CSV table of C-alpha atoms in Angstrom, one decimal:
chain,number,residue,atom,x,y,z
A,1,MET,CA,-0.1,-0.4,-95.8
A,2,ASP,CA,-2.5,2.1,-94.3
A,3,ILE,CA,-0.5,4.3,-91.8
A,4,GLN,CA,-3.7,5.2,-90.0
A,5,SER,CA,-4.5,1.6,-89.4
A,6,VAL,CA,-1.0,1.0,-88.0
A,7,ALA,CA,-1.3,4.0,-85.7
A,8,VAL,CA,-4.7,3.0,-84.5
A,9,LEU,CA,-3.8,-0.7,-83.9
A,10,PHE,CA,-0.5,-0.2,-82.1
A,11,GLY,CA,-1.4,3.1,-80.6
A,12,THR,CA,-4.6,1.7,-79.0
A,13,PHE,CA,-2.7,-1.3,-77.8
A,14,ALA,CA,0.1,0.7,-76.3
A,15,LEU,CA,-2.3,3.1,-74.6
A,16,LEU,CA,-4.3,0.4,-73.0
A,17,MET,CA,-1.2,-1.4,-71.8
A,18,ILE,CA,0.0,1.9,-70.2
A,19,LEU,CA,-3.4,2.3,-68.5
A,20,GLY,CA,-3.0,-1.2,-67.0
A,21,VAL,CA,-5.7,-3.0,-69.0
A,22,PRO,CA,-5.2,-6.8,-69.0
A,23,ILE,CA,-3.3,-7.7,-72.1
A,24,ALA,CA,-6.0,-10.0,-73.6
A,25,TYR,CA,-8.5,-7.2,-73.5
A,26,ALA,CA,-5.9,-4.7,-74.8
A,27,ILE,CA,-5.3,-6.9,-77.8
A,28,GLY,CA,-9.0,-7.4,-78.5
A,29,LEU,CA,-9.9,-3.8,-78.2
A,30,ALA,CA,-7.0,-2.7,-80.4
A,31,ALA,CA,-8.3,-5.1,-83.1
A,32,PHE,CA,-11.8,-3.8,-82.7
A,33,ALA,CA,-10.6,-0.1,-83.0
A,34,THR,CA,-8.8,-1.0,-86.2
A,35,PHE,CA,-11.9,-2.7,-87.8
A,36,LEU,CA,-13.9,0.4,-87.0
A,37,LEU,CA,-11.8,2.3,-89.6
A,38,PHE,CA,-13.2,0.0,-92.3
A,39,MET,CA,-16.7,-1.0,-91.2
A,40,SER,CA,-19.6,-0.1,-88.9
A,41,PHE,CA,-19.7,-0.7,-85.2
A,42,ASP,CA,-22.0,-3.7,-85.5
A,43,GLN,CA,-19.8,-5.3,-88.2
A,44,SER,CA,-16.7,-4.7,-86.1
A,45,VAL,CA,-18.2,-6.4,-83.1
A,46,TYR,CA,-19.3,-9.3,-85.2
A,47,ILE,CA,-16.0,-9.9,-86.9
A,48,VAL,CA,-14.0,-9.7,-83.7
A,49,ALA,CA,-16.4,-12.1,-81.9
A,50,GLN,CA,-16.3,-14.4,-85.0
A,51,GLN,CA,-12.5,-14.5,-85.1
A,52,VAL,CA,-12.2,-15.2,-81.3
A,53,ALA,CA,-14.7,-18.1,-81.6
A,54,SER,CA,-13.4,-19.6,-84.8
A,55,GLY,CA,-9.8,-19.2,-83.7
A,56,LEU,CA,-10.4,-21.3,-80.6
A,57,ASP,CA,-12.3,-24.0,-82.5
A,58,SER,CA,-9.2,-26.1,-82.9
A,59,PHE,CA,-8.4,-29.7,-82.0
A,60,THR,CA,-4.7,-28.7,-81.6
A,61,LEU,CA,-5.6,-26.2,-78.8
A,62,LEU,CA,-7.1,-29.0,-76.7
A,63,ALA,CA,-3.5,-29.9,-75.8
A,64,ILE,CA,-3.0,-26.7,-73.9
A,65,PRO,CA,-5.5,-27.3,-71.0
A,66,PHE,CA,-4.4,-30.9,-70.7
A,67,PHE,CA,-0.7,-30.0,-70.5
A,68,ILE,CA,-1.5,-27.2,-68.0
A,69,LEU,CA,-3.4,-29.7,-65.9
A,70,ALA,CA,-0.6,-32.2,-66.1
A,71,GLY,CA,2.0,-29.6,-65.1
A,72,ASN,CA,-0.1,-28.5,-62.1
A,73,ILE,CA,-0.5,-32.1,-60.9
A,74,MET,CA,3.2,-32.6,-61.1
A,75,ASN,CA,3.9,-29.3,-59.3
A,76,ARG,CA,1.9,-30.7,-56.3
A,77,GLY,CA,3.1,-34.3,-56.6
A,78,GLY,CA,6.6,-34.1,-55.2
A,79,ILE,CA,8.3,-34.2,-58.6
A,80,ALA,CA,10.7,-31.3,-58.1
A,81,MET,CA,12.6,-32.8,-55.1
A,82,ARG,CA,13.1,-36.1,-56.9
A,83,LEU,CA,14.5,-34.4,-60.0
A,84,ILE,CA,16.7,-32.2,-57.9
A,85,GLU,CA,18.2,-35.2,-56.1
A,86,PHE,CA,18.8,-36.8,-59.5
A,87,ALA,CA,20.4,-33.6,-60.8
A,88,LYS,CA,22.8,-33.7,-57.8
A,89,VAL,CA,24.0,-37.1,-58.9
A,90,LEU,CA,24.6,-35.8,-62.4
A,91,GLY,CA,26.4,-32.6,-61.5
A,92,GLY,CA,27.7,-33.2,-58.1
A,93,ARG,CA,31.4,-33.5,-58.9
A,94,LEU,CA,31.7,-30.4,-61.0
A,95,PRO,CA,32.9,-27.0,-59.6
A,96,GLY,CA,29.8,-25.2,-58.2
A,97,ALA,CA,27.9,-28.5,-58.0
A,98,LEU,CA,24.7,-26.9,-56.7
A,99,ALA,CA,24.6,-24.4,-59.5
A,100,HIS,CA,24.9,-27.2,-62.1
A,101,CYS,CA,22.2,-29.1,-60.1
A,102,ASN,CA,19.9,-26.1,-60.4
A,103,VAL,CA,20.4,-25.9,-64.2
A,104,LEU,CA,19.8,-29.7,-64.7
A,105,ALA,CA,16.8,-29.7,-62.4
A,106,ASN,CA,15.2,-26.8,-64.3
A,107,MET,CA,15.9,-28.5,-67.6
A,108,MET,CA,14.0,-31.6,-66.4
A,109,PHE,CA,11.3,-30.1,-64.4
A,110,GLY,CA,10.6,-27.3,-66.9
A,111,SER,CA,10.2,-29.8,-69.7
A,112,ILE,CA,7.7,-31.8,-67.6
A,113,SER,CA,5.7,-28.9,-66.2
A,114,GLY,CA,5.9,-26.8,-69.4
A,115,SER,CA,6.2,-23.6,-67.3
A,116,ALA,CA,9.3,-21.5,-66.7
A,117,VAL,CA,7.7,-19.7,-63.8
A,118,ALA,CA,6.7,-23.0,-62.1
A,119,SER,CA,10.2,-24.3,-62.6
A,120,ALA,CA,11.8,-21.1,-61.2
A,121,ALA,CA,9.5,-21.3,-58.1
A,122,ALA,CA,9.7,-25.1,-57.5
A,123,VAL,CA,13.4,-25.6,-58.2
A,124,GLY,CA,14.6,-22.2,-56.9
A,125,GLY,CA,12.6,-22.6,-53.7
A,126,VAL,CA,14.5,-25.8,-52.9
A,127,MET,CA,17.9,-24.8,-54.2
A,128,ALA,CA,18.2,-21.3,-52.7
A,129,PRO,CA,18.5,-22.3,-49.1
A,130,LEU,CA,20.9,-25.2,-50.0
A,131,GLN,CA,23.2,-22.9,-51.9
A,132,LYS,CA,23.2,-20.2,-49.2
A,133,LYS,CA,24.2,-22.9,-46.7
A,134,GLU,CA,27.2,-23.9,-48.9
A,135,GLY,CA,28.3,-20.2,-49.1
A,136,TYR,CA,27.0,-19.3,-52.6
A,137,SER,CA,26.1,-15.7,-53.2
A,138,PRO,CA,22.3,-15.3,-53.2
A,139,ALA,CA,22.5,-13.1,-56.3
A,140,PHE,CA,24.5,-15.7,-58.2
A,141,SER,CA,22.2,-18.5,-57.1
A,142,ALA,CA,19.1,-16.5,-58.2
A,143,ALA,CA,20.8,-15.7,-61.5
A,144,VAL,CA,21.5,-19.3,-62.3
A,145,ASN,CA,17.9,-20.2,-61.5
A,146,ILE,CA,16.4,-17.4,-63.5
A,147,ALA,CA,18.6,-18.0,-66.6
A,148,SER,CA,18.0,-21.7,-66.7
A,149,CYS,CA,14.2,-22.0,-65.9
A,150,PRO,CA,13.1,-21.2,-69.5
A,151,THR,CA,15.1,-24.2,-70.9
A,152,GLY,CA,12.1,-26.4,-70.4
A,153,LEU,CA,10.1,-24.2,-72.9
A,154,LEU,CA,12.4,-25.4,-75.7
A,155,ILE,CA,12.6,-29.1,-74.5
A,156,PRO,CA,9.3,-30.7,-75.2
A,157,PRO,CA,6.4,-31.1,-74.6
A,158,SER,CA,6.0,-27.3,-74.9
A,159,ALA,CA,2.7,-25.4,-75.0
A,160,THR,CA,4.6,-22.6,-76.7
A,161,PHE,CA,5.1,-24.7,-79.8
A,162,ILE,CA,1.4,-25.6,-79.8
A,163,VAL,CA,0.5,-21.9,-79.9
A,164,TYR,CA,3.0,-21.3,-82.7
A,165,SER,CA,1.6,-24.2,-84.7
A,166,LEU,CA,-1.9,-22.6,-84.5
A,167,ILE,CA,-0.7,-19.2,-85.5
A,168,THR,CA,1.2,-20.5,-88.5
A,169,ASN,CA,-1.7,-22.5,-89.8
A,170,GLY,CA,-0.6,-26.0,-89.0
A,171,THR,CA,3.2,-26.1,-88.8
A,172,SER,CA,3.8,-29.7,-87.5
A,173,VAL,CA,3.6,-29.8,-83.7
A,174,ALA,CA,5.5,-33.0,-83.6
A,175,ALA,CA,8.3,-31.5,-85.7
A,176,LEU,CA,8.4,-28.4,-83.5
A,177,PHE,CA,8.6,-30.6,-80.4
A,178,VAL,CA,11.5,-32.7,-81.7
A,179,ALA,CA,13.2,-29.5,-83.1
A,180,GLY,CA,13.5,-28.0,-79.6
A,181,TYR,CA,15.7,-30.8,-78.2
A,182,ILE,CA,19.1,-29.8,-79.4
A,183,PRO,CA,18.7,-26.0,-78.9
A,184,GLY,CA,17.2,-26.6,-75.4
A,185,ILE,CA,19.9,-29.0,-74.3
A,186,LEU,CA,22.6,-26.6,-75.7
A,187,MET,CA,21.0,-23.8,-73.8
A,188,GLY,CA,21.3,-25.7,-70.5
A,189,LEU,CA,24.8,-26.9,-71.2
A,190,SER,CA,26.0,-23.4,-72.1
A,191,LEU,CA,24.6,-22.0,-68.9
A,192,MET,CA,26.4,-24.8,-67.0
A,193,VAL,CA,29.7,-23.7,-68.6
A,194,VAL,CA,29.3,-20.1,-67.4
A,195,ALA,CA,28.1,-21.2,-64.0
A,196,GLY,CA,31.1,-23.5,-63.7
A,197,ILE,CA,33.6,-20.8,-64.6
A,198,ILE,CA,32.1,-18.4,-62.1
A,199,ALA,CA,31.9,-21.0,-59.4
A,200,LYS,CA,35.6,-22.0,-59.9
A,201,ARG,CA,36.8,-18.4,-59.7
A,202,ARG,CA,34.8,-17.9,-56.5
A,203,GLY,CA,35.9,-21.3,-55.0
A,204,TYR,CA,32.4,-22.7,-54.6
A,205,PRO,CA,32.5,-26.3,-53.3
A,206,VAL,CA,32.3,-29.6,-55.1
A,207,ALA,CA,29.7,-31.9,-53.6
A,208,ASP,CA,30.7,-35.1,-51.8
A,209,ARG,CA,30.9,-38.1,-53.9
A,210,ALA,CA,27.6,-40.1,-53.9
A,211,THR,CA,27.7,-43.7,-52.9
A,212,THR,CA,26.7,-46.3,-55.4
A,213,LYS,CA,23.5,-46.9,-53.5
A,214,GLU,CA,22.6,-43.2,-53.5
A,215,VAL,CA,23.2,-43.0,-57.2
A,216,VAL,CA,21.0,-46.0,-57.9
A,217,ASP,CA,18.2,-44.9,-55.5
A,218,LYS,CA,18.1,-41.3,-56.8
A,219,THR,CA,18.2,-42.4,-60.4
A,220,LEU,CA,15.4,-44.8,-60.0
A,221,ALA,CA,13.3,-42.2,-58.1
A,222,ALA,CA,13.6,-39.9,-61.1
A,223,MET,CA,12.8,-42.4,-63.8
A,224,LEU,CA,9.1,-42.3,-63.3
A,225,PRO,CA,8.8,-38.5,-63.6
A,226,LEU,CA,11.2,-38.5,-66.6
A,227,GLY,CA,9.1,-41.4,-68.1
A,228,LEU,CA,6.5,-38.8,-69.0
A,229,ILE,CA,8.8,-37.3,-71.6
A,230,VAL,CA,9.6,-40.7,-73.0
A,231,ILE,CA,5.9,-41.7,-73.2
A,232,VAL,CA,4.7,-38.4,-74.7
A,233,MET,CA,7.5,-37.9,-77.2
A,234,GLY,CA,7.8,-41.7,-78.0
A,235,GLY,CA,4.1,-41.8,-78.7
A,236,ILE,CA,4.3,-38.8,-81.0
A,237,ILE,CA,7.5,-39.8,-82.9
A,238,PHE,CA,6.2,-43.4,-83.5
A,239,GLY,CA,2.7,-42.3,-84.5
A,240,VAL,CA,0.9,-43.9,-81.6
A,241,PHE,CA,-1.0,-40.6,-80.8
A,242,THR,CA,-1.0,-37.0,-81.8
A,243,ALA,CA,0.3,-34.2,-79.7
A,244,THR,CA,-3.2,-33.4,-78.5
A,245,GLU,CA,-3.8,-37.0,-77.5
A,246,ALA,CA,-0.4,-37.1,-75.9
A,247,SER,CA,-1.5,-34.2,-73.6
A,248,ALA,CA,-4.4,-36.4,-72.3
A,249,VAL,CA,-2.0,-39.3,-71.8
A,250,ALA,CA,0.2,-36.9,-69.8
A,251,VAL,CA,-2.7,-36.1,-67.5
A,252,LEU,CA,-3.4,-39.8,-66.8
A,253,TYR,CA,0.2,-40.5,-66.2
A,254,THR,CA,0.7,-37.6,-63.8
A,255,LEU,CA,-2.5,-38.5,-61.9
A,256,PHE,CA,-1.2,-42.1,-61.5
A,257,LEU,CA,2.1,-40.8,-60.1
A,258,ALA,CA,0.6,-38.2,-57.8
A,259,LEU,CA,-2.3,-40.3,-56.5
A,260,VAL,CA,-1.0,-43.9,-56.5
A,261,VAL,CA,2.8,-44.0,-56.6
A,262,TYR,CA,3.8,-40.9,-54.5
A,263,ARG,CA,0.5,-40.3,-52.7
A,264,GLU,CA,1.4,-36.6,-52.3
A,265,VAL,CA,-1.9,-35.5,-53.9
A,266,THR,CA,-5.3,-36.8,-52.6
A,267,ILE,CA,-8.7,-36.9,-54.3
A,268,ARG,CA,-9.7,-33.9,-52.2
A,269,ASP,CA,-6.9,-31.9,-53.8
A,270,LEU,CA,-8.1,-32.5,-57.3
A,271,PRO,CA,-10.9,-30.0,-57.5
A,272,GLY,CA,-8.5,-27.2,-56.5
A,273,ILE,CA,-5.9,-28.3,-59.0
A,274,ILE,CA,-8.5,-28.6,-61.8
A,275,LEU,CA,-9.9,-25.1,-60.9
A,276,GLU,CA,-6.5,-23.6,-60.9
A,277,SER,CA,-5.8,-25.2,-64.3
A,278,ALA,CA,-9.1,-24.0,-65.7
A,279,VAL,CA,-8.4,-20.4,-64.6
A,280,THR,CA,-4.9,-20.5,-66.3
A,281,THR,CA,-6.4,-22.1,-69.4
A,282,SER,CA,-9.1,-19.5,-69.7
A,283,ILE,CA,-6.5,-16.7,-69.5
A,284,VAL,CA,-4.3,-18.3,-72.2
A,285,LEU,CA,-7.2,-19.1,-74.5
A,286,LEU,CA,-8.8,-15.7,-74.2
A,287,MET,CA,-5.4,-14.2,-75.1
A,288,ILE,CA,-5.1,-16.6,-78.1
A,289,GLY,CA,-8.6,-15.8,-79.3
A,290,CYS,CA,-8.1,-12.0,-79.1
A,291,SER,CA,-4.7,-12.3,-80.7
A,292,ILE,CA,-6.3,-14.1,-83.7
A,293,ALA,CA,-8.6,-11.2,-84.0
A,294,MET,CA,-5.7,-8.8,-84.0
A,295,SER,CA,-3.9,-11.0,-86.6
A,296,LYS,CA,-7.0,-10.6,-88.8
A,297,ALA,CA,-7.0,-6.9,-88.3
A,298,MET,CA,-3.3,-6.7,-89.3
A,299,ALA,CA,-4.0,-8.8,-92.4
A,300,PHE,CA,-7.0,-6.6,-93.2
A,301,ALA,CA,-4.7,-3.5,-93.1
A,302,ASP,CA,-1.9,-5.5,-95.0
A,303,ILE,CA,0.5,-4.8,-92.1
A,304,PRO,CA,2.6,-8.1,-92.1
A,305,TYR,CA,3.4,-8.0,-95.8
A,306,SER,CA,4.1,-4.3,-95.7
A,307,ILE,CA,6.5,-4.7,-92.9
A,308,SER,CA,8.0,-7.6,-94.8
A,309,ASP,CA,8.5,-5.3,-97.9
A,310,ILE,CA,10.1,-2.6,-95.6
A,311,LEU,CA,12.5,-5.0,-94.1
A,312,LEU,CA,13.4,-6.6,-97.4
A,313,GLY,CA,13.9,-3.1,-98.8
A,314,LEU,CA,16.5,-2.3,-96.0
A,315,SER,CA,18.8,-5.1,-97.1
A,316,GLU,CA,18.8,-8.1,-99.4
A,317,ASN,CA,21.3,-9.8,-97.1
A,318,PRO,CA,19.6,-12.6,-95.1
A,319,ILE,CA,22.2,-12.3,-92.3
A,320,VAL,CA,21.4,-8.7,-91.8
A,321,LEU,CA,17.6,-9.2,-91.9
A,322,LEU,CA,17.8,-12.1,-89.4
A,323,LEU,CA,19.9,-10.0,-87.1
A,324,ILE,CA,17.3,-7.2,-87.3
A,325,ILE,CA,14.5,-9.7,-86.5
A,326,ASN,CA,16.4,-11.2,-83.6
A,327,LEU,CA,17.1,-7.7,-82.2
A,328,ALA,CA,13.5,-6.7,-82.5
A,329,LEU,CA,12.3,-9.9,-80.7
A,330,LEU,CA,14.9,-9.5,-77.9
A,331,VAL,CA,13.6,-5.9,-77.4
A,332,VAL,CA,9.9,-7.1,-77.5
A,333,GLY,CA,10.7,-9.8,-75.0
A,334,THR,CA,11.9,-7.3,-72.4
A,335,PHE,CA,8.5,-5.7,-72.1
A,336,MET,CA,6.0,-8.4,-73.2
A,337,ASP,CA,5.4,-11.9,-71.9
A,338,MET,CA,6.0,-14.9,-74.1
A,339,THR,CA,2.5,-15.9,-75.2
A,340,PRO,CA,1.2,-12.4,-76.4
A,341,ALA,CA,4.6,-11.7,-78.0
A,342,LEU,CA,4.4,-15.0,-79.9
A,343,LEU,CA,0.8,-14.3,-80.9
A,344,ILE,CA,1.3,-10.7,-82.1
A,345,PHE,CA,4.7,-10.9,-83.8
A,346,THR,CA,4.7,-14.3,-85.5
A,347,PRO,CA,2.3,-13.1,-88.2
A,348,ILE,CA,4.5,-10.0,-88.7
A,349,PHE,CA,7.9,-11.7,-89.1
A,350,LEU,CA,6.9,-15.0,-90.6
A,351,PRO,CA,6.3,-13.6,-94.1
A,352,VAL,CA,9.8,-12.0,-93.9
A,353,VAL,CA,11.6,-15.2,-93.0
A,354,GLU,CA,9.6,-17.2,-95.5
A,355,ASP,CA,10.8,-14.8,-98.2
A,356,LEU,CA,14.3,-15.6,-97.0
A,357,GLY,CA,13.7,-19.3,-97.4
A,358,MET,CA,13.7,-20.0,-93.7
A,359,ASP,CA,11.8,-23.1,-92.6
A,360,PRO,CA,8.8,-22.3,-90.3
A,361,VAL,CA,9.9,-25.0,-87.8
A,362,HIS,CA,13.4,-23.5,-87.6
A,363,PHE,CA,11.8,-20.0,-87.1
A,364,GLY,CA,9.5,-21.3,-84.4
A,365,VAL,CA,12.6,-22.5,-82.4
A,366,VAL,CA,14.4,-19.2,-83.0
A,367,MET,CA,11.4,-17.1,-82.0
A,368,THR,CA,10.8,-19.2,-78.8
A,369,PHE,CA,14.6,-19.0,-77.9
A,370,ASN,CA,14.4,-15.2,-78.2
A,371,LEU,CA,11.4,-15.0,-76.0
A,372,CYS,CA,12.9,-17.4,-73.5
A,373,ILE,CA,15.7,-14.8,-73.0
A,374,GLY,CA,13.0,-12.1,-72.8
A,375,ILE,CA,11.2,-13.5,-69.8
A,376,CYS,CA,14.6,-13.4,-67.9
A,377,THR,CA,15.1,-9.7,-68.5
A,378,PRO,CA,13.7,-6.5,-66.9
A,379,PRO,CA,11.3,-4.7,-66.9
A,380,VAL,CA,8.6,-7.3,-67.1
A,381,GLY,CA,10.3,-10.7,-67.2
A,382,SER,CA,8.1,-13.0,-65.3
A,383,ALA,CA,10.9,-15.5,-64.6
A,384,LEU,CA,13.1,-12.7,-63.3
A,385,PHE,CA,10.4,-11.6,-60.8
A,386,VAL,CA,9.7,-15.1,-59.5
A,387,GLY,CA,13.4,-16.1,-59.4
A,388,CYS,CA,14.2,-13.0,-57.4
A,389,SER,CA,11.3,-13.6,-55.0
A,390,VAL,CA,12.2,-17.2,-54.2
A,391,GLY,CA,15.9,-16.3,-54.0
A,392,GLY,CA,15.3,-13.5,-51.6
A,393,VAL,CA,17.2,-10.9,-53.6
A,394,LYS,CA,16.3,-7.6,-55.3
A,395,ILE,CA,16.2,-7.3,-59.1
A,396,GLY,CA,19.1,-4.8,-59.0
A,397,GLU,CA,21.3,-7.2,-57.2
A,398,VAL,CA,20.8,-10.1,-59.6
A,399,LEU,CA,21.4,-8.1,-62.8
A,400,ARG,CA,25.2,-8.0,-62.5
A,401,PRO,CA,25.6,-11.8,-62.3
A,402,MET,CA,23.0,-12.2,-65.0
A,403,PHE,CA,25.2,-10.4,-67.7
A,404,GLY,CA,27.4,-13.4,-68.2
A,405,PHE,CA,24.4,-15.6,-68.7
A,406,TYR,CA,22.7,-13.1,-71.1
A,407,GLY,CA,25.9,-13.0,-73.1
A,408,VAL,CA,26.1,-16.8,-73.7
A,409,LEU,CA,22.4,-17.0,-74.4
A,410,VAL,CA,22.5,-14.4,-77.1
A,411,ALA,CA,25.6,-16.0,-78.6
A,412,LEU,CA,23.9,-19.4,-78.7
A,413,LEU,CA,20.8,-17.7,-80.2
A,414,MET,CA,22.9,-16.5,-83.1
A,415,VAL,CA,24.3,-20.0,-83.5
A,416,VAL,CA,20.8,-21.6,-83.6
A,417,THR,CA,19.6,-18.9,-86.0
A,418,PHE,CA,22.4,-19.3,-88.6
A,419,ILE,CA,22.8,-23.1,-88.3
A,420,PRO,CA,19.3,-24.5,-89.2
A,421,GLU,CA,20.4,-28.1,-88.8
A,422,LEU,CA,20.6,-27.7,-85.1
A,423,SER,CA,16.8,-27.4,-85.2
A,424,LEU,CA,15.9,-29.5,-88.2
A,425,PHE,CA,18.3,-32.5,-87.9
A,426,LEU,CA,16.2,-34.4,-85.5
A,427,PRO,CA,12.8,-33.8,-87.2
A,428,ARG,CA,14.3,-35.0,-90.4
A,429,LEU,CA,15.9,-38.0,-88.8
A,430,LEU,CA,13.0,-39.1,-86.6
A,431,LEU,CA,9.9,-37.9,-88.4
A,432,GLY,CA,11.1,-37.7,-92.1
A,433,TYR,CA,10.2,-34.0,-92.0
A,434,GLY,CA,10.7,-32.4,-95.4
A,435,GLY,CA,10.2,-28.8,-94.7
């Protein structure tokens, strides 16, 4: 490994981030500066541009704009309230009923919208006033919302797994999607346990028992939104369409719900929704393209395999090495958002875990789980900021009630890391995955 290359790559990136340069440009410029060590200015410009263009020339990546568009349509289409009402039916008789409702609604809405931030805003915006009215501490309510909003990033369909598949040169998107189910559901259930314990200690109320008619009505109202998951994942599992084709089906389905069934989106709203989706897509794809250039620069300087050799030289014990990698990812997640962290650090750590015999699908779930925790933590956790904003609390106020949730999430992360079958059982059962 060329120490000068490492210093230039990560030094340039860190400097640009400190100066407030947008992260996509910081990644691309850091890669460009590294190539300058080995070739001329013109050659460096050419290879960075070539890597950005060729990296985005992928059929798999078409799923990202479609899933973003489907999520934005559902965010405007009245889906959140229907799922919240259904979640009340599921968790209403438990101690701290509204806290459980928050977690369940985030699990469902997050998996449909594919965005932790959108889930925190949509579900938290509805739940915060209701919980305040019932006497819940605003800091506790915000903590529950913040901790649970990333669960939908593990429960498919998830754009995060699509990005991971691209970086790892074709790890099965279908296998990644199915692998996220058990860890994602366990994540939500573990948060409900902590919320229930706290709620019981504080004496938060149990909701009134719903009538049979209310249960039936609210369940039926949620079936159409939840049908998206059934259609998308059913189509992928049974080979009706690929994950990319499933994203287009998701757009058609959400359009039908929003325009025809619920009529909470009009034709006049569509240009604005499409424009918003295009802007979000362009940001994500530019980041992906520049990160592919950075990955090329790291490979050119032999950084990933050198780091692999260093880590393997520290210990031959797989448990120790996985603990080190998890600790590093948890630290990374505290100051870097999910997509850039995934794009930058997957090429670095993947060779290490492959040498340990870890399945790439399993590692994709572990890495995503790590970064889900990261977006809930200061100083730059996007879910933390949004959750505090919609909950009307300061970051300092919400950190104390967050500690219990952080503890159970890190403990579950260790369980998911060291019990591969939690991630691989369903892909093997449903897809015949042989990785």
